[in-house]
Tab-separated table of N, CA and C in Angstrom:
chain	number	residue	atom	x	y	z
A	158	MET	N	0.858	-1.189	0.000
A	158	MET	CA	0.000	0.000	0.000
A	158	MET	C	0.897	1.242	0.000
A	159	PRO	N	0.719	2.102	-0.991
A	159	PRO	CA	1.544	3.306	-1.055
A	159	PRO	C	1.262	4.249	0.115
A	160	THR	N	2.300	4.955	0.535
A	160	THR	CA	2.146	5.960	1.585
A	160	THR	C	1.529	7.219	0.984
A	161	ASP	N	1.060	8.105	1.852
A	161	ASP	CA	0.476	9.364	1.381
A	161	ASP	C	1.485	10.177	0.582
A	162	PHE	N	2.742	10.226	1.045
A	162	PHE	CA	3.714	11.041	0.315
A	162	PHE	C	4.065	10.409	-1.033
A	163	GLU	N	4.039	9.082	-1.147
A	163	GLU	CA	4.253	8.434	-2.451
A	163	GLU	C	3.106	8.747	-3.403
A	164	LEU	N	1.877	8.715	-2.874
A	164	LEU	CA	0.706	9.061	-3.684
A	164	LEU	C	0.756	10.523	-4.117
A	165	ASP	N	1.143	11.398	-3.190
A	165	ASP	CA	1.247	12.830	-3.512
A	165	ASP	C	2.298	13.063	-4.593
A	166	ALA	N	3.431	12.398	-4.486
A	166	ALA	CA	4.499	12.551	-5.486
A	166	ALA	C	4.025	12.067	-6.846
A	167	ALA	N	3.405	10.910	-6.894
A	167	ALA	CA	2.905	10.359	-8.163
A	167	ALA	C	1.862	11.284	-8.765
A	168	ARG	N	0.948	11.765	-7.938
A	168	ARG	CA	-0.111	12.661	-8.424
A	168	ARG	C	0.492	13.945	-8.994
A	169	LEU	N	1.486	14.502	-8.331
A	169	LEU	CA	2.128	15.728	-8.800
A	169	LEU	C	2.772	15.511	-10.170
A	170	ILE	N	3.506	14.429	-10.322
A	170	ILE	CA	4.167	14.130	-11.597
A	170	ILE	C	3.134	13.895	-12.693
A	171	MET	N	2.055	13.215	-12.366
A	171	MET	CA	1.035	12.887	-13.357
A	171	MET	C	0.183	14.101	-13.734
A	172	THR	N	0.103	15.091	-12.863
A	172	THR	CA	-0.739	16.261	-13.089
A	172	THR	C	-0.010	17.380	-13.823
A	173	GLU	N	1.199	17.669	-13.407
A	173	GLU	CA	1.957	18.759	-14.024
A	173	GLU	C	2.460	18.323	-15.396
A	174	ARG	N	3.017	19.266	-16.162
A	174	ARG	CA	3.519	18.923	-17.490
A	174	ARG	C	4.719	19.752	-17.916
A	175	TRP	N	5.218	20.585	-17.035
A	175	TRP	CA	6.324	21.479	-17.323
A	175	TRP	C	7.324	21.331	-16.180
A	176	ALA	N	8.591	21.109	-16.517
A	176	ALA	CA	9.568	20.813	-15.473
A	176	ALA	C	10.927	21.405	-15.811
A	177	ALA	N	11.736	21.561	-14.790
A	177	ALA	CA	13.129	21.977	-14.976
A	177	ALA	C	13.956	20.715	-15.193
A	178	ILE	N	14.814	20.766	-16.205
A	178	ILE	CA	15.686	19.630	-16.499
A	178	ILE	C	17.126	20.109	-16.390
A	179	ALA	N	17.970	19.300	-15.777
A	179	ALA	CA	19.390	19.629	-15.648
A	179	ALA	C	20.206	18.564	-16.366
A	180	THR	N	21.100	19.031	-17.235
A	180	THR	CA	21.997	18.158	-17.987
A	180	THR	C	23.429	18.601	-17.706
A	181	MET	N	24.371	17.806	-18.167
A	181	MET	CA	25.777	18.171	-18.024
A	181	MET	C	26.266	18.809	-19.326
A	182	ASP	N	26.815	20.016	-19.211
A	182	ASP	CA	27.302	20.775	-20.359
A	182	ASP	C	28.780	21.086	-20.142
A	183	ARG	N	29.644	20.267	-20.742
A	183	ARG	CA	31.100	20.421	-20.592
A	183	ARG	C	31.506	20.433	-19.115
A	184	GLY	N	30.903	19.508	-18.344
A	184	GLY	CA	31.245	19.359	-16.934
A	184	GLY	C	30.529	20.297	-15.990
A	185	VAL	N	29.644	21.136	-16.515
A	185	VAL	CA	28.920	22.103	-15.701
A	185	VAL	C	27.416	21.842	-15.854
A	186	PRO	N	26.664	21.884	-14.761
A	186	PRO	CA	25.217	21.670	-14.885
A	186	PRO	C	24.557	22.786	-15.694
A	187	LEU	N	23.623	22.399	-16.542
A	187	LEU	CA	22.812	23.339	-17.311
A	187	LEU	C	21.358	22.983	-17.047
A	188	ALA	N	20.592	23.956	-16.572
A	188	ALA	CA	19.170	23.721	-16.297
A	188	ALA	C	18.328	24.531	-17.268
A	189	THR	N	17.226	23.942	-17.690
A	189	THR	CA	16.275	24.610	-18.569
A	189	THR	C	14.906	23.992	-18.313
A	190	MET	N	13.913	24.426	-19.057
A	190	MET	CA	12.553	23.929	-18.870
A	190	MET	C	12.146	23.075	-20.065
A	191	VAL	N	11.408	22.004	-19.788
A	191	VAL	CA	10.895	21.123	-20.839
A	191	VAL	C	9.487	20.662	-20.490
A	192	ALA	N	8.745	20.351	-21.539
A	192	ALA	CA	7.450	19.700	-21.376
A	192	ALA	C	7.716	18.199	-21.256
A	193	TYR	N	6.892	17.504	-20.493
A	193	TYR	CA	7.054	16.051	-20.356
A	193	TYR	C	5.690	15.391	-20.299
A	194	ALA	N	5.676	14.138	-20.698
A	194	ALA	CA	4.458	13.333	-20.629
A	194	ALA	C	4.775	12.062	-19.858
A	195	PRO	N	4.036	11.780	-18.797
A	195	PRO	CA	4.282	10.557	-18.041
A	195	PRO	C	3.756	9.338	-18.795
A	196	GLU	N	4.529	8.266	-18.746
A	196	GLU	CA	4.051	7.000	-19.293
A	196	GLU	C	3.237	6.288	-18.226
A	197	ARG	N	2.553	5.265	-18.653
A	197	ARG	CA	1.701	4.476	-17.763
A	197	ARG	C	2.474	4.053	-16.524
A	198	ALA	N	1.883	4.253	-15.376
A	198	ALA	CA	2.440	3.895	-14.072
A	198	ALA	C	3.809	4.539	-13.823
A	199	LEU	N	4.079	5.634	-14.507
A	199	LEU	CA	5.324	6.381	-14.331
A	199	LEU	C	6.567	5.516	-14.507
A	200	GLY	N	6.475	4.554	-15.412
A	200	GLY	CA	7.652	3.759	-15.744
A	200	GLY	C	8.693	4.592	-16.466
A	201	GLY	N	8.271	5.728	-16.990
A	201	GLY	CA	9.158	6.658	-17.663
A	201	GLY	C	8.439	7.968	-17.903
A	202	LEU	N	9.221	8.986	-18.182
A	202	LEU	CA	8.688	10.291	-18.549
A	202	LEU	C	9.236	10.613	-19.924
A	203	LEU	N	8.368	11.014	-20.827
A	203	LEU	CA	8.771	11.287	-22.206
A	203	LEU	C	9.018	12.770	-22.397
A	204	ILE	N	10.128	13.081	-23.042
A	204	ILE	CA	10.396	14.448	-23.457
A	204	ILE	C	10.684	14.416	-24.952
A	205	PHE	N	10.294	15.466	-25.619
A	205	PHE	CA	10.444	15.547	-27.072
A	205	PHE	C	11.172	16.847	-27.352
A	206	VAL	N	12.434	16.733	-27.732
A	206	VAL	CA	13.315	17.898	-27.760
A	206	VAL	C	14.101	17.996	-29.060
A	207	SER	N	14.494	19.216	-29.379
A	207	SER	CA	15.201	19.505	-30.617
A	207	SER	C	16.707	19.599	-30.403
A	208	GLU	N	17.456	19.146	-31.393
A	208	GLU	CA	18.912	19.277	-31.353
A	208	GLU	C	19.360	20.732	-31.392
A	209	LEU	N	18.481	21.647	-31.732
A	209	LEU	CA	18.837	23.062	-31.698
A	209	LEU	C	19.077	23.527	-30.266
A	210	SER	N	18.526	22.795	-29.300
A	210	SER	CA	18.672	23.136	-27.886
A	210	SER	C	19.919	22.486	-27.312
A	211	GLN	N	20.648	23.250	-26.508
A	211	GLN	CA	21.870	22.734	-25.900
A	211	GLN	C	21.582	21.538	-25.004
A	212	HIS	N	20.474	21.570	-24.262
A	212	HIS	CA	20.189	20.451	-23.356
A	212	HIS	C	19.975	19.153	-24.134
A	213	THR	N	19.428	19.233	-25.339
A	213	THR	CA	19.254	18.027	-26.160
A	213	THR	C	20.609	17.484	-26.580
A	214	ARG	N	21.473	18.364	-27.055
A	214	ARG	CA	22.817	17.914	-27.450
A	214	ARG	C	23.548	17.311	-26.255
A	215	ASN	N	23.359	17.905	-25.089
A	215	ASN	CA	23.979	17.357	-23.881
A	215	ASN	C	23.467	15.953	-23.590
A	216	LEU	N	22.147	15.765	-23.689
A	216	LEU	CA	21.551	14.458	-23.402
A	216	LEU	C	21.991	13.391	-24.393
A	217	LEU	N	22.196	13.786	-25.632
A	217	LEU	CA	22.649	12.822	-26.635
A	217	LEU	C	24.099	12.400	-26.393
A	218	GLN	N	24.872	13.248	-25.708
A	218	GLN	CA	26.260	12.915	-25.372
A	218	GLN	C	26.378	12.233	-24.012
A	219	ASP	N	25.566	12.652	-23.062
A	219	ASP	CA	25.625	12.124	-21.698
A	219	ASP	C	24.184	11.996	-21.202
A	220	PRO	N	23.665	10.772	-21.084
A	220	PRO	CA	22.242	10.590	-20.780
A	220	PRO	C	21.847	10.860	-19.325
A	221	ARG	N	22.796	11.183	-18.469
A	221	ARG	CA	22.451	11.461	-17.071
A	221	ARG	C	21.659	12.757	-16.977
A	222	VAL	N	20.617	12.723	-16.154
A	222	VAL	CA	19.703	13.859	-16.096
A	222	VAL	C	19.023	13.935	-14.744
A	223	SER	N	18.584	15.132	-14.422
A	223	SER	CA	17.744	15.355	-13.257
A	223	SER	C	16.579	16.226	-13.716
A	224	LEU	N	15.386	15.868	-13.300
A	224	LEU	CA	14.184	16.589	-13.689
A	224	LEU	C	13.436	16.965	-12.419
A	225	VAL	N	13.043	18.230	-12.307
A	225	VAL	CA	12.309	18.698	-11.128
A	225	VAL	C	10.922	19.135	-11.557
A	226	VAL	N	9.928	18.507	-10.952
A	226	VAL	CA	8.524	18.845	-11.173
A	226	VAL	C	8.049	19.534	-9.908
A	227	SER	N	7.428	20.702	-10.072
A	227	SER	CA	6.989	21.475	-8.914
A	227	SER	C	5.514	21.824	-9.019
A	228	GLU	N	4.914	21.905	-7.877
A	228	GLU	CA	3.570	22.457	-7.791
A	228	GLU	C	3.653	23.908	-8.278
A	229	ALA	N	2.637	24.389	-8.955
A	229	ALA	CA	2.644	25.753	-9.481
A	229	ALA	C	2.675	26.774	-8.352
A	230	ASP	N	3.463	27.818	-8.557
A	230	ASP	CA	3.550	28.919	-7.598
A	230	ASP	C	2.510	29.961	-7.976
A	231	THR	N	1.566	30.196	-7.091
A	231	THR	CA	0.502	31.164	-7.353
A	231	THR	C	0.909	32.582	-6.964
A	232	GLY	N	2.087	32.734	-6.371
A	232	GLY	CA	2.518	34.048	-5.926
A	232	GLY	C	2.032	34.389	-4.527
A	233	GLU	N	1.373	33.447	-3.897
A	233	GLU	CA	0.855	33.660	-2.546
A	233	GLU	C	1.544	32.700	-1.594
A	234	GLY	N	1.716	33.113	-0.369
A	234	GLY	CA	2.294	32.239	0.645
A	234	GLY	C	3.782	32.003	0.434
A	235	ASP	N	4.310	31.071	1.183
A	235	ASP	CA	5.740	30.749	1.180
A	235	ASP	C	6.034	29.706	0.109
A	236	PRO	N	6.827	30.027	-0.908
A	236	PRO	CA	7.114	29.049	-1.953
A	236	PRO	C	7.889	27.831	-1.447
A	237	GLN	N	8.514	27.933	-0.277
A	237	GLN	CA	9.211	26.782	0.299
A	237	GLN	C	8.236	25.668	0.677
A	238	LEU	N	6.962	25.988	0.748
A	238	LEU	CA	5.948	24.999	1.103
A	238	LEU	C	5.385	24.268	-0.111
A	239	LEU	N	5.792	24.677	-1.310
A	239	LEU	CA	5.299	24.013	-2.519
A	239	LEU	C	5.851	22.595	-2.623
A	240	ALA	N	5.002	21.681	-3.032
A	240	ALA	CA	5.435	20.295	-3.238
A	240	ALA	C	6.301	20.229	-4.495
A	241	ARG	N	7.320	19.370	-4.458
A	241	ARG	CA	8.185	19.175	-5.620
A	241	ARG	C	8.812	17.792	-5.568
A	242	VAL	N	9.127	17.312	-6.768
A	242	VAL	CA	9.729	15.991	-6.914
A	242	VAL	C	10.945	16.132	-7.820
A	243	THR	N	12.055	15.556	-7.399
A	243	THR	CA	13.250	15.495	-8.237
A	243	THR	C	13.445	14.052	-8.652
A	244	LEU	N	13.485	13.846	-9.971
A	244	LEU	CA	13.715	12.510	-10.531
A	244	LEU	C	15.101	12.523	-11.180
A	245	THR	N	15.925	11.598	-10.785
A	245	THR	CA	17.265	11.488	-11.344
A	245	THR	C	17.375	10.143	-12.040
A	246	GLY	N	18.036	10.146	-13.172
A	246	GLY	CA	18.201	8.894	-13.909
A	246	GLY	C	18.910	9.142	-15.217
A	247	GLU	N	18.543	8.361	-16.211
A	247	GLU	CA	19.131	8.482	-17.538
A	247	GLU	C	18.014	8.510	-18.566
A	248	VAL	N	18.279	9.231	-19.663
A	248	VAL	CA	17.336	9.205	-20.768
A	248	VAL	C	17.778	8.141	-21.762
A	249	ARG	N	16.797	7.571	-22.404
A	249	ARG	CA	17.033	6.602	-23.473
A	249	ARG	C	16.311	7.100	-24.716
A	250	HIS	N	16.973	6.998	-25.832
A	250	HIS	CA	16.395	7.436	-27.103
A	250	HIS	C	15.320	6.431	-27.516
A	251	VAL	N	14.124	6.917	-27.808
A	251	VAL	CA	13.059	6.068	-28.330
A	251	VAL	C	13.134	6.238	-29.847
A	252	ARG	N	13.627	5.240	-30.506
A	252	ARG	CA	13.946	5.336	-31.940
A	252	ARG	C	12.712	5.146	-32.816
A	253	PRO	N	12.543	6.040	-33.799
A	253	PRO	CA	11.447	5.851	-34.761
A	253	PRO	C	11.567	4.476	-35.417
A	254	GLY	N	10.441	3.836	-35.605
A	254	GLY	CA	10.427	2.510	-36.208
A	254	GLY	C	10.544	1.381	-35.204
A	255	SER	N	10.933	1.688	-33.966
A	255	SER	CA	11.025	0.643	-32.947
A	255	SER	C	9.621	0.292	-32.454
A	256	GLN	N	9.503	-0.846	-31.802
A	256	GLN	CA	8.199	-1.287	-31.282
A	256	GLN	C	7.628	-0.283	-30.286
A	257	GLU	N	8.472	0.290	-29.479
A	257	GLU	CA	7.995	1.177	-28.425
A	257	GLU	C	7.684	2.595	-28.909
A	258	TYR	N	8.161	2.949	-30.094
A	258	TYR	CA	8.026	4.323	-30.573
A	258	TYR	C	6.557	4.738	-30.736
A	259	ALA	N	5.762	3.925	-31.370
A	259	ALA	CA	4.362	4.293	-31.616
A	259	ALA	C	3.617	4.557	-30.314
A	260	ALA	N	3.822	3.705	-29.321
A	260	ALA	CA	3.143	3.897	-28.029
A	260	ALA	C	3.652	5.153	-27.324
A	261	ALA	N	4.960	5.383	-27.369
A	261	ALA	CA	5.528	6.567	-26.727
A	261	ALA	C	5.048	7.844	-27.419
A	262	LYS	N	5.046	7.836	-28.734
A	262	LYS	CA	4.568	8.998	-29.496
A	262	LYS	C	3.100	9.267	-29.168
A	263	SER	N	2.300	8.226	-29.114
A	263	SER	CA	0.880	8.362	-28.796
A	263	SER	C	0.690	8.949	-27.397
A	264	ALA	N	1.463	8.493	-26.434
A	264	ALA	CA	1.364	9.007	-25.066
A	264	ALA	C	1.746	10.485	-25.019
A	265	TYR	N	2.791	10.841	-25.753
A	265	TYR	CA	3.225	12.234	-25.771
A	265	TYR	C	2.157	13.117	-26.428
A	266	LEU	N	1.642	12.674	-27.563
A	266	LEU	CA	0.639	13.465	-28.281
A	266	LEU	C	-0.696	13.535	-27.542
A	267	ALA	N	-1.005	12.535	-26.720
A	267	ALA	CA	-2.226	12.597	-25.915
A	267	ALA	C	-2.152	13.782	-24.956
A	268	ARG	N	-0.957	14.077	-24.503
A	268	ARG	CA	-0.762	15.189	-23.574
A	268	ARG	C	-0.523	16.511	-24.296
A	269	PHE	N	0.165	16.434	-25.449
A	269	PHE	CA	0.531	17.641	-26.195
A	269	PHE	C	0.157	17.485	-27.673
A	270	PRO	N	-1.129	17.527	-28.003
A	270	PRO	CA	-1.531	17.309	-29.390
A	270	PRO	C	-0.924	18.317	-30.366
A	271	GLY	N	-0.609	19.507	-29.887
A	271	GLY	CA	-0.020	20.520	-30.753
A	271	GLY	C	1.399	20.196	-31.193
A	272	ALA	N	2.013	19.191	-30.594
A	272	ALA	CA	3.385	18.813	-30.949
A	272	ALA	C	3.446	17.944	-32.196
A	273	GLU	N	2.317	17.486	-32.690
A	273	GLU	CA	2.313	16.536	-33.801
A	273	GLU	C	3.139	16.981	-35.011
A	274	PRO	N	3.047	18.234	-35.472
A	274	PRO	CA	3.854	18.610	-36.641
A	274	PRO	C	5.365	18.477	-36.410
A	275	ARG	N	5.800	18.594	-35.182
A	275	ARG	CA	7.244	18.490	-34.889
A	275	ARG	C	7.766	17.059	-35.054
A	276	PHE	N	6.871	16.091	-35.028
A	276	PHE	CA	7.313	14.709	-35.227
A	276	PHE	C	7.802	14.472	-36.657
A	277	ASP	N	7.513	15.395	-37.553
A	277	ASP	CA	8.006	15.293	-38.930
A	277	ASP	C	9.372	15.956	-39.106
A	278	LEU	N	9.867	16.617	-38.078
A	278	LEU	CA	11.147	17.322	-38.171
A	278	LEU	C	12.288	16.408	-37.732
A	279	ALA	N	13.333	16.344	-38.520
A	279	ALA	CA	14.437	15.404	-38.282
A	279	ALA	C	15.271	15.732	-37.054
A	280	ASP	N	15.270	16.977	-36.602
A	280	ASP	CA	16.132	17.340	-35.470
A	280	ASP	C	15.485	17.093	-34.113
A	281	PHE	N	14.242	16.605	-34.086
A	281	PHE	CA	13.572	16.321	-32.814
A	281	PHE	C	13.787	14.865	-32.411
A	282	HIS	N	13.945	14.663	-31.105
A	282	HIS	CA	14.174	13.330	-30.552
A	282	HIS	C	13.176	13.071	-29.432
A	283	LEU	N	12.603	11.887	-29.454
A	283	LEU	CA	11.736	11.442	-28.374
A	283	LEU	C	12.609	10.660	-27.403
A	284	LEU	N	12.686	11.164	-26.181
A	284	LEU	CA	13.542	10.557	-25.158
A	284	LEU	C	12.696	10.129	-23.978
A	285	ARG	N	13.098	9.040	-23.346
A	285	ARG	CA	12.407	8.520	-22.160
A	285	ARG	C	13.358	8.640	-20.975
A	286	LEU	N	12.924	9.374	-19.966
A	286	LEU	CA	13.662	9.436	-18.706
A	286	LEU	C	13.200	8.261	-17.856
A	287	VAL	N	14.130	7.400	-17.517
A	287	VAL	CA	13.845	6.280	-16.629
A	287	VAL	C	14.410	6.650	-15.262
A	288	PRO	N	13.540	6.990	-14.302
A	288	PRO	CA	14.043	7.441	-13.005
A	288	PRO	C	14.653	6.303	-12.193
A	289	SER	N	15.781	6.615	-11.568
A	289	SER	CA	16.402	5.647	-10.666
A	289	SER	C	16.327	6.133	-9.221
A	290	ASP	N	16.330	7.438	-9.041
A	290	ASP	CA	16.218	8.029	-7.703
A	290	ASP	C	15.142	9.091	-7.732
A	291	ILE	N	14.302	9.078	-6.706
A	291	ILE	CA	13.214	10.048	-6.620
A	291	ILE	C	13.256	10.655	-5.232
A	292	ARG	N	13.201	11.973	-5.195
A	292	ARG	CA	13.174	12.700	-3.930
A	292	ARG	C	11.953	13.604	-3.943
A	293	TYR	N	11.073	13.425	-2.964
A	293	TYR	CA	9.843	14.212	-2.867
A	293	TYR	C	9.927	15.139	-1.668
A	294	VAL	N	9.597	16.404	-1.891
A	294	VAL	CA	9.476	17.374	-0.811
A	294	VAL	C	8.041	17.865	-0.843
A	295	GLY	N	7.313	17.561	0.209
A	295	GLY	CA	5.894	17.907	0.265
A	295	GLY	C	5.620	19.132	1.103
A	296	GLY	N	6.604	19.986	1.239
A	296	GLY	CA	6.473	21.181	2.062
A	296	GLY	C	7.578	21.196	3.090
A	297	PHE	N	7.524	22.133	3.997
A	297	PHE	CA	8.572	22.292	4.998
A	297	PHE	C	8.680	21.047	5.881
A	298	ALA	N	9.893	20.508	5.981
A	298	ALA	CA	10.217	19.350	6.836
A	298	ALA	C	9.461	18.089	6.425
A	299	ARG	N	9.119	17.964	5.143
A	299	ARG	CA	8.438	16.772	4.622
A	299	ARG	C	9.193	16.286	3.388
A	300	ALA	N	10.385	15.757	3.590
A	300	ALA	CA	11.212	15.284	2.475
A	300	ALA	C	11.411	13.780	2.604
A	301	PHE	N	11.223	13.077	1.469
A	301	PHE	CA	11.298	11.623	1.474
A	301	PHE	C	11.957	11.129	0.199
A	302	SER	N	12.695	10.054	0.311
A	302	SER	CA	13.201	9.354	-0.870
A	302	SER	C	12.201	8.269	-1.228
A	303	ILE	N	12.017	8.050	-2.521
A	303	ILE	CA	11.063	7.057	-3.007
A	303	ILE	C	11.787	6.194	-4.028
A	304	SER	N	11.600	4.890	-3.948
A	304	SER	CA	12.192	4.011	-4.956
A	304	SER	C	11.365	4.087	-6.240
A	305	ALA	N	11.987	3.761	-7.350
A	305	ALA	CA	11.270	3.756	-8.630
A	305	ALA	C	10.102	2.772	-8.573
A	306	GLU	N	10.310	1.644	-7.933
A	306	GLU	CA	9.247	0.637	-7.810
A	306	GLU	C	8.068	1.166	-6.999
A	307	ASP	N	8.357	1.845	-5.874
A	307	ASP	CA	7.279	2.401	-5.050
A	307	ASP	C	6.542	3.521	-5.780
A	308	LEU	N	7.266	4.286	-6.615
A	308	LEU	CA	6.610	5.338	-7.388
A	308	LEU	C	5.641	4.739	-8.404
A	309	THR	N	6.031	3.664	-9.071
A	309	THR	CA	5.124	3.050	-10.051
A	309	THR	C	3.902	2.441	-9.360
A	310	THR	N	4.092	1.873	-8.178
A	310	THR	CA	2.966	1.339	-7.415
A	310	THR	C	2.004	2.463	-7.039
A	311	ALA	N	2.549	3.590	-6.588
A	311	ALA	CA	1.715	4.738	-6.221
A	311	ALA	C	0.995	5.298	-7.442
A	312	ALA	N	1.692	5.371	-8.574
A	312	ALA	CA	1.073	5.886	-9.803
A	312	ALA	C	-0.096	5.009	-10.234
A	313	ALA	N	0.068	3.699	-10.134
A	313	ALA	CA	-1.022	2.792	-10.484
A	313	ALA	C	-2.220	3.014	-9.555
A	314	ALA	N	-1.963	3.238	-8.273
A	314	ALA	CA	-3.045	3.486	-7.318
A	314	ALA	C	-3.741	4.805	-7.626
A	315	VAL	N	-2.982	5.838	-7.978
A	315	VAL	CA	-3.573	7.134	-8.333
A	315	VAL	C	-4.434	6.986	-9.577
A	316	ALA	N	-3.915	6.304	-10.590
A	316	ALA	CA	-4.666	6.109	-11.833
A	316	ALA	C	-5.955	5.334	-11.575
A	317	GLU	N	-5.879	4.309	-10.737
A	317	GLU	CA	-7.064	3.508	-10.419
A	317	GLU	C	-8.094	4.349	-9.670
A	318	ALA	N	-7.637	5.162	-8.729
A	318	ALA	CA	-8.553	6.029	-7.977
A	318	ALA	C	-9.207	7.042	-8.904
A	319	ASP	N	-8.467	7.572	-9.873
A	319	ASP	CA	-9.026	8.538	-10.819
A	319	ASP	C	-10.082	7.898	-11.698
A	320	VAL	N	-9.892	6.633	-12.062
A	320	VAL	CA	-10.873	5.926	-12.893
A	320	VAL	C	-12.164	5.719	-12.111
A	321	LYS	N	-12.049	5.421	-10.825
A	321	LYS	CA	-13.229	5.146	-9.998
A	321	LYS	C	-13.962	6.415	-9.578
A	322	ARG	N	-13.264	7.562	-9.613
A	322	ARG	CA	-13.856	8.816	-9.162
A	322	ARG	C	-14.863	9.311	-10.194
A	323	PRO	N	-16.043	9.725	-9.748
A	323	PRO	CA	-17.011	10.271	-10.714
A	323	PRO	C	-16.467	11.568	-11.306
A	324	PRO	N	-16.824	11.862	-12.552
A	324	PRO	CA	-16.328	13.081	-13.178
A	324	PRO	C	-16.780	14.322	-12.424
A	325	THR	N	-15.916	15.311	-12.367
A	325	THR	CA	-16.246	16.574	-11.725
A	325	THR	C	-17.080	17.396	-12.705
A	326	PRO	N	-18.218	17.927	-12.247
A	326	PRO	CA	-19.031	18.749	-13.154
A	326	PRO	C	-18.243	19.981	-13.579
A	327	PRO	N	-18.463	20.469	-14.797
A	327	PRO	CA	-17.739	21.651	-15.253
A	327	PRO	C	-18.082	22.858	-14.386
A	328	ARG	N	-17.078	23.704	-14.171
A	328	ARG	CA	-17.299	24.917	-13.391
A	328	ARG	C	-17.953	25.961	-14.287
A	329	THR	N	-18.814	26.741	-13.675
A	329	THR	CA	-19.406	27.850	-14.415
A	329	THR	C	-18.844	29.131	-13.843
A	330	ARG	N	-18.598	30.076	-14.716
A	330	ARG	CA	-18.061	31.358	-14.284
A	330	ARG	C	-19.145	32.200	-13.651
A	331	ALA	N	-18.809	32.822	-12.542
A	331	ALA	CA	-19.724	33.764	-11.925
A	331	ALA	C	-19.652	35.061	-12.722
A	332	ARG	N	-20.759	35.680	-12.918
A	332	ARG	CA	-20.785	36.941	-13.680
A	332	ARG	C	-21.030	38.098	-12.777
């Protein structure tokens, strides 16, 4: 049974879609922002990036990476209390024509349908981040390490709970 903080970490990763990514650039960390799409049960996170970007060239040379997903900052309260997850691991190239490519592309496009035209561009690469270390901070003095296996278990529980939950009625704007 996943713990509350494992469920919170999985939910955060599955809900957000914009993250800071850190790569190695000539021995120095380089951080930038990327869109990502979680795969089923968080077995991987997909990023679709162009060789025009330095972080892509870095990843193609050295697959070690760290990705930070954070709760959105509304500009209110103490930002140190925002939940965040750091996933560290390696990216693997998902090669066009491979068995896994169609499923990965479909998962990415389900989240970012506007990216479809970029799949025709030769300089874009679909990469899968396979997390090996996960660190979740759920606010002040709430920091935990999570194994990749425990994260996938929590993600499956979150997905199952979302399927069982009745749909939320659409909000109407007050006038």
